[in-house]
Coordinates of C-alpha atoms in Angstrom, one line a residue:
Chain A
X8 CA 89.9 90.9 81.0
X9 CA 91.7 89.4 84.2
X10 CA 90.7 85.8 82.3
X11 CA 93.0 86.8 80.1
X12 CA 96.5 87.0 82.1
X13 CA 98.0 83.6 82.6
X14 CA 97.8 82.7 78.6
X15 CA 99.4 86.0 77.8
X16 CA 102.0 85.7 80.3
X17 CA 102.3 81.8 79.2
X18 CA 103.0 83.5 75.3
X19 CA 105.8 86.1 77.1
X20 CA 107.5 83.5 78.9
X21 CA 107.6 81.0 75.8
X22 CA 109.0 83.6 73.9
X23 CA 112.2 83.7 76.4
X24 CA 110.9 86.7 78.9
X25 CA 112.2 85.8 82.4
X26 CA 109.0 85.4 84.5
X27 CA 109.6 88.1 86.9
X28 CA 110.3 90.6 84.2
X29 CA 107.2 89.3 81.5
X30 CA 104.4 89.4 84.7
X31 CA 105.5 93.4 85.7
X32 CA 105.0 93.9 81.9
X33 CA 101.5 92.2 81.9
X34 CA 100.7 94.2 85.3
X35 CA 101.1 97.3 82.5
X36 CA 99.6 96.0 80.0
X37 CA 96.4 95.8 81.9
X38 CA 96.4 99.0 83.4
X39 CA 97.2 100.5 79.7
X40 CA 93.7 98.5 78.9
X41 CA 92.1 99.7 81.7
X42 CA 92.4 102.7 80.3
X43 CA 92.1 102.7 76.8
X44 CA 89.5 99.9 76.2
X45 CA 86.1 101.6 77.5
X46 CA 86.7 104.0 75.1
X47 CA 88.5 101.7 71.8
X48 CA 87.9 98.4 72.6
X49 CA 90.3 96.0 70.7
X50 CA 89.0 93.6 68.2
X51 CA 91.0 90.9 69.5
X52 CA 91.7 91.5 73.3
X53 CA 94.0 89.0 73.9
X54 CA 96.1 89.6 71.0
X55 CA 95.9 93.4 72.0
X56 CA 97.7 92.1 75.4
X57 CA 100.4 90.2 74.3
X58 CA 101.4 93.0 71.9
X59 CA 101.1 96.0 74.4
X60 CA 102.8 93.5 77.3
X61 CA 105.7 92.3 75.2
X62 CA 106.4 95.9 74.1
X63 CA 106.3 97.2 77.6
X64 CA 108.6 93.9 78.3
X65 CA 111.2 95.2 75.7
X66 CA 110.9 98.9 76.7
X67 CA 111.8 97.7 80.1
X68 CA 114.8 95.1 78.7
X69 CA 116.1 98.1 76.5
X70 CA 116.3 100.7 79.7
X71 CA 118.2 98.1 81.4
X72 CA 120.5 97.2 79.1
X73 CA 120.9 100.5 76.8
X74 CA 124.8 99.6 75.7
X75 CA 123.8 96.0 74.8
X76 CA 122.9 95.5 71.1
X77 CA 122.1 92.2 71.6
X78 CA 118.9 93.2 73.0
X79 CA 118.2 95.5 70.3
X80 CA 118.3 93.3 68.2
X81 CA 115.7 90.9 69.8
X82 CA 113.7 94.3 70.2
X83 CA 113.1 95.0 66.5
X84 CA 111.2 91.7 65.6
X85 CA 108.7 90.7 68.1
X86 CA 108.1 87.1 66.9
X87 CA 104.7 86.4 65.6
X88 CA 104.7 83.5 67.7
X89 CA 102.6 81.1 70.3
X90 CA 99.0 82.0 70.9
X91 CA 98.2 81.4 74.8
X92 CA 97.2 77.8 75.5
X93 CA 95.9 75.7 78.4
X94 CA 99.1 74.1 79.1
X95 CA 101.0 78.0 79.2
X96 CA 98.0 78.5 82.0
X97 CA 98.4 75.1 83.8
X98 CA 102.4 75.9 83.6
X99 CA 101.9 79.4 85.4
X100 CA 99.9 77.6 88.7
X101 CA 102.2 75.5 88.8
X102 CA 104.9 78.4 88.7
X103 CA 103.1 80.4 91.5
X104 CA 102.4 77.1 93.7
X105 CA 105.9 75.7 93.3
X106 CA 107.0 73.8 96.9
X107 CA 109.8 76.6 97.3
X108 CA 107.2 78.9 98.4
X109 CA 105.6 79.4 101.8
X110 CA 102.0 79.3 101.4
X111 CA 101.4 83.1 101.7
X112 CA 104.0 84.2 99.2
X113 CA 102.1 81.7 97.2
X114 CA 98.7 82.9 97.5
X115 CA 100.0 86.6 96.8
X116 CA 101.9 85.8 93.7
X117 CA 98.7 83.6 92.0
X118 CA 96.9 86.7 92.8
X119 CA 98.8 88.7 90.8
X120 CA 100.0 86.3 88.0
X121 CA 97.4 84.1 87.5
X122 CA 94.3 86.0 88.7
X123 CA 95.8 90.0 87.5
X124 CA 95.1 91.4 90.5
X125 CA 97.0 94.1 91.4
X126 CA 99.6 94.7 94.2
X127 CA 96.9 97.2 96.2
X128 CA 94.2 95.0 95.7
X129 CA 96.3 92.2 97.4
X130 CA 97.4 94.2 100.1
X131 CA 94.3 95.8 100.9
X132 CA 92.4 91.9 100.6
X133 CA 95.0 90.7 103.6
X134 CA 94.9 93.7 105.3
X135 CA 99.1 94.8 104.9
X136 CA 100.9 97.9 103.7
X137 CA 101.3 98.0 99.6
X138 CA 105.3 98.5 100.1
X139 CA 104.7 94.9 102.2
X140 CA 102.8 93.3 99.6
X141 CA 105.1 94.5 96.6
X142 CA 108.1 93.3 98.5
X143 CA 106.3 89.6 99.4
X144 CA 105.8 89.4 95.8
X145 CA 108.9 90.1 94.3
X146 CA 110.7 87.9 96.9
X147 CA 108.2 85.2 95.7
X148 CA 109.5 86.0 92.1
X149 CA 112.8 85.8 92.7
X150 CA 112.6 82.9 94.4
X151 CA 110.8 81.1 91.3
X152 CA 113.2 82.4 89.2
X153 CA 115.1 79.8 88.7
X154 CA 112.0 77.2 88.1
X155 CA 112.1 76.1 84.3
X156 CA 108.7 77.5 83.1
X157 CA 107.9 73.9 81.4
X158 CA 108.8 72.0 84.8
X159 CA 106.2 69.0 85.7
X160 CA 104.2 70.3 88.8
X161 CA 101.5 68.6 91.2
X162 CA 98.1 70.0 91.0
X163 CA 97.6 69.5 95.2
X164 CA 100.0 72.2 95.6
X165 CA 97.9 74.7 93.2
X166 CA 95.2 73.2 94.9
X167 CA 95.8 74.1 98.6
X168 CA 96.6 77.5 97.7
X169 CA 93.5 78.2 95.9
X170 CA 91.9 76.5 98.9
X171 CA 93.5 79.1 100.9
X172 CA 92.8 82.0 99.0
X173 CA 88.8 81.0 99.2
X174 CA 89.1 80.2 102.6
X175 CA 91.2 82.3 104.6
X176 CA 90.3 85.8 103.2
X177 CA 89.5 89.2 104.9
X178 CA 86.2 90.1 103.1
X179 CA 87.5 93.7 101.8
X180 CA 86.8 95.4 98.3
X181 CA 88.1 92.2 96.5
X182 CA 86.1 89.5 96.4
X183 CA 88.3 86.5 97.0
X184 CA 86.0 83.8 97.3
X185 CA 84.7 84.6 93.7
X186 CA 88.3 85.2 93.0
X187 CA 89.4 81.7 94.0
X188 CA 86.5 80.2 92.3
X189 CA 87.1 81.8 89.0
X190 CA 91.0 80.5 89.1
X191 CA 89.8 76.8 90.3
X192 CA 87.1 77.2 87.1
X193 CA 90.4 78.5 84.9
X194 CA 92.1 75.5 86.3
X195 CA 89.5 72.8 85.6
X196 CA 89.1 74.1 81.9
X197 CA 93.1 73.6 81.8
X198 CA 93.3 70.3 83.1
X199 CA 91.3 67.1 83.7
X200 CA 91.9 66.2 87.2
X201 CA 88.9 64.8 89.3
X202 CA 90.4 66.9 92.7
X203 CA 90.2 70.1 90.5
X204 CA 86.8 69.7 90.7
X205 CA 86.1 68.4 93.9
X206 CA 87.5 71.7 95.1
X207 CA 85.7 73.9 92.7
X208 CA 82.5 71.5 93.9
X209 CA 83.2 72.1 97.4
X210 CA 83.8 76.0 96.6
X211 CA 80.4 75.8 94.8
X212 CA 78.5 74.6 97.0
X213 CA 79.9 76.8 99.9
X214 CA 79.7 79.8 98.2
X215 CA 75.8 79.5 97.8
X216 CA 75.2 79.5 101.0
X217 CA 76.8 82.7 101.9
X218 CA 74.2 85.0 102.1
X219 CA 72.7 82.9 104.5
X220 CA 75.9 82.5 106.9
X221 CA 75.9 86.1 108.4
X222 CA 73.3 88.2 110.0
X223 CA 72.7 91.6 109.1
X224 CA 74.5 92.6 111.8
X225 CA 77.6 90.5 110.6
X226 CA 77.1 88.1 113.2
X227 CA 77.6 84.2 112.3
X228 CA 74.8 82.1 111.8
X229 CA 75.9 78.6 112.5
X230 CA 74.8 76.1 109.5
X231 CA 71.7 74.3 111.5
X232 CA 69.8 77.9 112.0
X233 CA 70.2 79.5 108.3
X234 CA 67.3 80.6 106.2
X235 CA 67.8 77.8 103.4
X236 CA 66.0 79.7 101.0
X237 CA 68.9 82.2 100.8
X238 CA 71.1 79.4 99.5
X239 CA 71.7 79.8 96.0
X240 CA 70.1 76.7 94.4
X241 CA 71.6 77.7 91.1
X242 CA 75.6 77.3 92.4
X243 CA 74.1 74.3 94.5
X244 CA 73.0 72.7 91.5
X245 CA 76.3 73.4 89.5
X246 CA 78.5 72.2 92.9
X247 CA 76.3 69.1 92.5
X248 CA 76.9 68.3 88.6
X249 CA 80.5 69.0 89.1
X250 CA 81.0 67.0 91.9
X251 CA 79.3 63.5 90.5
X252 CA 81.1 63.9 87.6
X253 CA 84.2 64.0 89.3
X254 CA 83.1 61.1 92.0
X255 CA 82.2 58.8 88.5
X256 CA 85.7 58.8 87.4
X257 CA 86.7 56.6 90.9
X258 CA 89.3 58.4 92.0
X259 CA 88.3 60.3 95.4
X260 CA 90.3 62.7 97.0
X261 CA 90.2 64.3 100.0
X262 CA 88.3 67.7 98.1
X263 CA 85.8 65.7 96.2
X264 CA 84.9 64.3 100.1
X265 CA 84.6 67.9 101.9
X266 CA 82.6 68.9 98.8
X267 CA 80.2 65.4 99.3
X268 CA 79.6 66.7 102.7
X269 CA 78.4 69.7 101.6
X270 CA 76.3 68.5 98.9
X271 CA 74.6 66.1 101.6
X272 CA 74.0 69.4 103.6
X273 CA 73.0 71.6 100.6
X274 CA 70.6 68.7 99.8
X275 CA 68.8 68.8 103.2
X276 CA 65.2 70.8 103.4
X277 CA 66.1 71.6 106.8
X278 CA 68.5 70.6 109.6
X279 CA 66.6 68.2 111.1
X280 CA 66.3 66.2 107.2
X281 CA 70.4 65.9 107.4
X282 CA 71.6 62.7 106.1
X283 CA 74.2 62.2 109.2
X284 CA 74.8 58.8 108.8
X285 CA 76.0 59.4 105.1
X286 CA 77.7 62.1 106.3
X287 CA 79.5 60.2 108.7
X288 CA 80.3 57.6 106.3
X289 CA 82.2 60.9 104.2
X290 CA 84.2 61.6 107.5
X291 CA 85.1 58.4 107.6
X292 CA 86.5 58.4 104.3
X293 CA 88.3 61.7 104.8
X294 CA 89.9 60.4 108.0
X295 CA 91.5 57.7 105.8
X296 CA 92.2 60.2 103.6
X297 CA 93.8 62.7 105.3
X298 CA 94.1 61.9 109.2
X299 CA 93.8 65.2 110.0
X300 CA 92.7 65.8 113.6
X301 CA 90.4 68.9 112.4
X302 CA 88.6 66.1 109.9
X303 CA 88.2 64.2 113.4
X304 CA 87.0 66.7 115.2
X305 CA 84.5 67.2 112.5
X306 CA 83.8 64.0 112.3
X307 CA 82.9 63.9 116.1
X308 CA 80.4 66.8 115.6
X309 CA 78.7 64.5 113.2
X310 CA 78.9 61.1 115.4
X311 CA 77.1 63.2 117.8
X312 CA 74.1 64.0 115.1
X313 CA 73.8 60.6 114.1
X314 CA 74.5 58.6 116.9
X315 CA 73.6 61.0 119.8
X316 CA 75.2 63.4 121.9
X317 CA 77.1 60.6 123.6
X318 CA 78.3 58.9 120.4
X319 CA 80.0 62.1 119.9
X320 CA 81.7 63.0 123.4
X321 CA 83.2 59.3 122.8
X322 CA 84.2 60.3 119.4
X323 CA 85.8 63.3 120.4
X324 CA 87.8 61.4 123.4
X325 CA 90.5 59.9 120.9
X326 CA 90.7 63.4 118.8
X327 CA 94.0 65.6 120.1
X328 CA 92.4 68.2 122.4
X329 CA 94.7 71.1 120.8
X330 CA 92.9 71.3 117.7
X331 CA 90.9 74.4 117.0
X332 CA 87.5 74.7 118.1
X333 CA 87.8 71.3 119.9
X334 CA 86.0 72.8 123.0
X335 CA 83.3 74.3 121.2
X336 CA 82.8 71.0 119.8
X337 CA 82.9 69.7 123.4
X338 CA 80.6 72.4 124.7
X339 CA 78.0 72.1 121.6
X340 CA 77.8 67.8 122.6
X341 CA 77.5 68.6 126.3
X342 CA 74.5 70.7 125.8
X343 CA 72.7 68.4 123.7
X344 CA 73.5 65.8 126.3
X345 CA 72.4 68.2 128.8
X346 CA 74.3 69.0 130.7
X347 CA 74.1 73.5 130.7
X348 CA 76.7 74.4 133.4
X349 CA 79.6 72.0 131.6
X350 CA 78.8 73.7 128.3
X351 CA 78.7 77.5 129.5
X352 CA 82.2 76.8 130.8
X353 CA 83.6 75.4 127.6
X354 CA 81.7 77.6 125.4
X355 CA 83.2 80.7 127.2
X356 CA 86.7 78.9 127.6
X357 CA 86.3 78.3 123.3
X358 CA 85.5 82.1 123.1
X359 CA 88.8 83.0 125.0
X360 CA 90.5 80.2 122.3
X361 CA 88.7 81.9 118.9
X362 CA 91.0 82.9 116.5
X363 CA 88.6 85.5 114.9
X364 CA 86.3 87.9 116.4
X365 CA 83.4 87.1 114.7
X366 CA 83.5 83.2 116.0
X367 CA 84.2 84.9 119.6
X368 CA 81.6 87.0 119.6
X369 CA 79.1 84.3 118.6
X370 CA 80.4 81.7 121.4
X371 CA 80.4 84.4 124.2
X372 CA 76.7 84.5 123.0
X373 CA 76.4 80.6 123.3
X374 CA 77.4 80.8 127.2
X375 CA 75.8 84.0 127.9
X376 CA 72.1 82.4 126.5
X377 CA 73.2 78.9 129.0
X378 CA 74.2 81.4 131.8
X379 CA 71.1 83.3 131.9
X380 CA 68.2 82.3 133.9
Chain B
X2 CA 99.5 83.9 107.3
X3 CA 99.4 85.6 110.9
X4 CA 99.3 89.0 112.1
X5 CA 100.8 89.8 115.9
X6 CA 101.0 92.5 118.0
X7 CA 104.6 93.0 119.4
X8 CA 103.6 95.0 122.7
X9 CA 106.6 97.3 123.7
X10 CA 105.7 97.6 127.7
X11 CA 109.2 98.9 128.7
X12 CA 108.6 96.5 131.2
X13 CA 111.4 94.5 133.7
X14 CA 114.1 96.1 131.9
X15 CA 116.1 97.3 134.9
X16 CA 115.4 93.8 136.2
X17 CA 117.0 92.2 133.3
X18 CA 119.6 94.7 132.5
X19 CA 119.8 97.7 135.1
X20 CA 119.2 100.2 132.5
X21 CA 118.7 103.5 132.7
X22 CA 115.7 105.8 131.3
X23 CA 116.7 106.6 127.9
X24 CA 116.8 110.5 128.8
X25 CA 119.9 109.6 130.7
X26 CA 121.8 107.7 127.7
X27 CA 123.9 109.2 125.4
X28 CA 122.6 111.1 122.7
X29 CA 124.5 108.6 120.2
X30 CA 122.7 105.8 122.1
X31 CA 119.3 107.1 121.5
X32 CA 119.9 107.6 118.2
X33 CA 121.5 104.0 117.5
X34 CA 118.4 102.4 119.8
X35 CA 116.2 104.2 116.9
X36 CA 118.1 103.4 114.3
X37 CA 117.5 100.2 115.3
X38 CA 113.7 99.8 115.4
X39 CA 113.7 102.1 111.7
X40 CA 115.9 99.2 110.1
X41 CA 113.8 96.6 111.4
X42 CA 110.9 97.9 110.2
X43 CA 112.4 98.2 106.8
X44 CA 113.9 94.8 106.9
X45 CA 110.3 93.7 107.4
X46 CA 109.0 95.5 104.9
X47 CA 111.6 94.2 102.6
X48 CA 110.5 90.5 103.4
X49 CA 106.7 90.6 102.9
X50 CA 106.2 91.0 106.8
X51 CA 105.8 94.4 108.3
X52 CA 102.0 95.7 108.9
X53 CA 102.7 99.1 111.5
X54 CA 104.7 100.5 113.8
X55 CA 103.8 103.3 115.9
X56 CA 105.5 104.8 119.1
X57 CA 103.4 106.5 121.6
X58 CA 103.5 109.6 123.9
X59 CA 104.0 108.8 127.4
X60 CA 101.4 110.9 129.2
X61 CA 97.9 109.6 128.5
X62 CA 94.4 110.7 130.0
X63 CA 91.8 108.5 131.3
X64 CA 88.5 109.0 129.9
X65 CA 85.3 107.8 130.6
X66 CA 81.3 108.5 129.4
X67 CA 79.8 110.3 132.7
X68 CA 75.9 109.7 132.0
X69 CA 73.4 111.7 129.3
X70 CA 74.5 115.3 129.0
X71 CA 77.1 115.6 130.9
X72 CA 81.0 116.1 129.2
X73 CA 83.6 112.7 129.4
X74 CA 85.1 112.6 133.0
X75 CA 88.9 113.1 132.6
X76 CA 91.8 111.8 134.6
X77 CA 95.0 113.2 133.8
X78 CA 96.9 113.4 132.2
X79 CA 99.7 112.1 133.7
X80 CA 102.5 109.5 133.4
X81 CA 101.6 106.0 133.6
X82 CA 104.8 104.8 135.5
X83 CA 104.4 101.6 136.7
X84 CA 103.6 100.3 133.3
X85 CA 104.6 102.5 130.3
X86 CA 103.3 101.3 126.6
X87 CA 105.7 102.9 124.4
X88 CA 104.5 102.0 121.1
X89 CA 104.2 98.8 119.0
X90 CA 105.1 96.8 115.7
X91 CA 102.2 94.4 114.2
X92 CA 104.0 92.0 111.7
X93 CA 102.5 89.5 109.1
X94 CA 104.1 86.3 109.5
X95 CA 104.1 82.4 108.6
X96 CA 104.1 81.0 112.1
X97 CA 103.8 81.9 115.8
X98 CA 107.9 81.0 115.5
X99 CA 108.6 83.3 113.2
X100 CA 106.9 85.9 115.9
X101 CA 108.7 84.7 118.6
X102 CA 112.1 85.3 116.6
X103 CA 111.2 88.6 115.2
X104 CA 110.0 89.9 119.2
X105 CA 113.3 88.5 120.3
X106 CA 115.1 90.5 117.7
X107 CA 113.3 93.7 118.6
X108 CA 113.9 93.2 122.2
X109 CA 118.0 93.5 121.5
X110 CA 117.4 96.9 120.3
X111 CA 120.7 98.5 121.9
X112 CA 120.3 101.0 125.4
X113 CA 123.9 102.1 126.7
X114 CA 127.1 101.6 125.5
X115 CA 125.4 99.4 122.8
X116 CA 124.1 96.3 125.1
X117 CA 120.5 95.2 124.0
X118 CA 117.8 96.2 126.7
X119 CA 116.8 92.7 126.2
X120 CA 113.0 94.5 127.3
X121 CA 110.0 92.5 127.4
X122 CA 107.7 92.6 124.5
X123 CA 104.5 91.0 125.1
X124 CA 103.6 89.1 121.8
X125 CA 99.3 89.1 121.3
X126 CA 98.1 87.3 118.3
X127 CA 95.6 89.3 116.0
X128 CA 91.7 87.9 115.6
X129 CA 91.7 87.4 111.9
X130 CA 88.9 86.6 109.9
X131 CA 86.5 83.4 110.2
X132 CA 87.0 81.0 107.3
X133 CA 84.4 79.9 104.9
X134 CA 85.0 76.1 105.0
X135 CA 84.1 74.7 109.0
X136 CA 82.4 72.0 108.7

């Protein structure tokens, strides 16, 4: 059903509903379908929605503006009109990535207008009060307001929010990696764009592997030590197609790279069969790419595999110290070189750096197992 | 998107301001001090940023586990003076700046005749959770 939100919210915008107003309506539509369809289920769902969301648009116009005729008058004749299409969606992630948002107002409000989540479900995936949640996506609303619904936007800025959204979730009730992939799938079928799918390749081919990242215990299982047979070889093989049909078209992009990298990983029997030197060669490319100093870092960690433990500590000399996880990279290298004492200290000085307990927990392990006898 | 822990210690406040305990201020003064941390907390709400707030008792008890059997040892309860945790506010925010501002503006709450007890709040980031992408 959630499929099902941006194109009617595209057909209640096109037919002059200010956004803010026509996506509360949609929120009310769904929950009205929630309700009624297990028990009569419409013969043309998404033609049930726009009908039940543009009334509850006009009921909510007319209680706000009782003493205007005007509106009446628009009320009586809801115009047959647009069906959704892919452009209404494409126009909507643009809407709910546009640059005048910070990056977590964005993520909440393509949550709720693009994917249909609701306001709860938002606030209980990041882990903040609902009254916080409604309030960061109404600001978010009002501050698109004034956006022109048919306004050229850049699909890197839908992009790095869906990123974010499969990336930097809580795991609670709602399921936002499958979240994010769904919306990068809805994306993909909206527009042709090879970086569209290079991220939904690179969320692919991540995703099946994540029964194999955690222990039972919920512990982190670094990528070297899973039980490859957990990977799912079904969303590898899709990652795969998507991904070399997005390389063909020749124009790379720094998400059709990450999602090579995994691929070269997925397509390894076991760690020790890892094409590092290829994967290097990837780094490399995102480096020019990007320059980011975490793609350096990265990069380093790879050096190392390829080139030896000492290939790697040289790599990671010109990468900026600050970065995140840089001495857990230094401590990983200096045990491989081995050298046990250096590592224990910069494993447990990485552990007191972690910015999530689960990665803490699993370094304090890394120095504990060098510290003991 | 970053939670923090704003740490109210009432720590260094007569250093900083030669303030008195807040049983000695004017009824008016406690109630403006409160005020105070109630329209924060709304203000945050209101942008997208406020996760809790809670104020806590000062008298606490030690506890501890005293072997198979045997009941918790206690200790207590009594008033931890030299360094009193009155209570917290955890926000949601953008950046570590945006923290820094907001713990500056709830250390100007207002103490006596209306000056902020510019206290110290110690500012502790929260561990969130690991992402998906590392390699």
């Amino acid at each position: 059903m959630r499929s099902l939100v941006p194109g009617v919210l595209g057909v209640l915008v096109r037919r002059g509903a200010d956004f803010a107003a026509a996506e509360d309506a949609v929120q009310e539509a769904l929950v009205e379908a929630v309700r009624s369809w297990p028990t009569t289920p419409p013969r043309e769902p998404t033609g049930w929605l726009v009908t039940v969301a543009w009334r509850k648009f006009l009921d909510a116009t007319r209680a706000e503006t009782t003493r205007r005729r005007r509106e009446e008058t628009v009320a009586d004749e809801p115009p047959s009109g647009p069906v959704p299409s892919a452009d209404d969606t494409l126009q909507l992630y643009f809407l709910c990535a546009h640059p005048s948002l910070t990056p977590p107002s964005a993520v909440a409000l393509t949550l709720r207008a693009v994917g249909g989540l609701t306001t709860r479900q938002i606030a209980a995936a990041y882990l903040v009060p609902e009254a916080t949640m409604a309030q960061r996506i109404s600001r978010a609303k009002r501050t698109v307001s004034d956006v022109r619904f048919n306004e050229p936007g850049d699909v890197a800025t839908v992009l790095r929010v869906l990123y974010l959204v499969f990336n930097e979730g809580y795991s609670g009730d709602v399921d936002l990696a499958a979240e994010a992939i769904r919306l990068t799938r809805q994306l993909a079928a909206a527009v042709d764009h090879p970086e569209v799918a290079g991220l939904l390749a690179l969320m692919l081919l991540h995703h099946a592997r994540r029964a194999a990242r955690t222990a039972p215990d919920g512990s982190l299982v670094p990528l070297a030590e899973q039980d490859r047979g957990r990977w799912d070889t079904a969303l590898i093989s899709e990652g795969v197609q998507v991904l070399q049909a997005a390389l063909a078209r020749g124009r790379l992009g720094e998400y059709q790279a990450q999602a090579a990298i995994a691929a070269l990983h997925a397509d390894a029997r076991s760690a020790a069969d890892t094409d590092w030197v290829q994967i290097v060669e990837w780094y490399d490319e995102l480096v020019r790419l990007t320059g980011s100093p975490v793609v350096r870092l990265n990069r380093a960690v790879a050096v190392g595999e390829a080139d030896g433990p000492r290939a790697g500590l040289a790599a990671l000399a010109s990468v900026d110290a600050s970065v995140p996880r840089f001495a857990a990279v230094q401590a990983y290298l200096h045990e491989k070189d081995g050298d046990r004492t250096t590592a224990a200290r910069l494993y447990a000085e990485a552990a007191a750096l972690a910015g999530n307990a689960a990665e803490r927990d699993h370094l304090t392990r890394q120095a504990a197992r060098l510290n003991s006898p | 998107m970053a939670k923090y822990l704003m740490l109210k210690h009432y720590r260094n406040t007569s250093k900083s301001l030669d303030c008195a305990p807040m049983d000695q201020w004017t009824p008016d003064e406690v109630s403006a001090h409160i005020q105070y941390m109630n329209d924060l907390a709304a203000k945050l709400t209101e942008t997208g940023e406020f996760v809790d707030g809670q104020a806590l008792a000062p008298e606490g008890t030690w506890v501890r586990y005293d072997g198979e059997g045997r009941p918790p040892v206690t200790d207590g309860p009594f008033a931890e003076t030299k360094d009193l945790i009155a209570g917290w506010m955890a926000i949601d925010v953008d950046s570590y700046e945006r923290a820094v501002e907001l713990a500056g503006e709830l250390s100007a709450a207002p103490g006596p005749s209306g000056q902020p007890i510019r206290e110290w709040l110690e500012l502790r980031p929260f561990l969130g959770a690991p992402p998906t992408i590392t390699e």
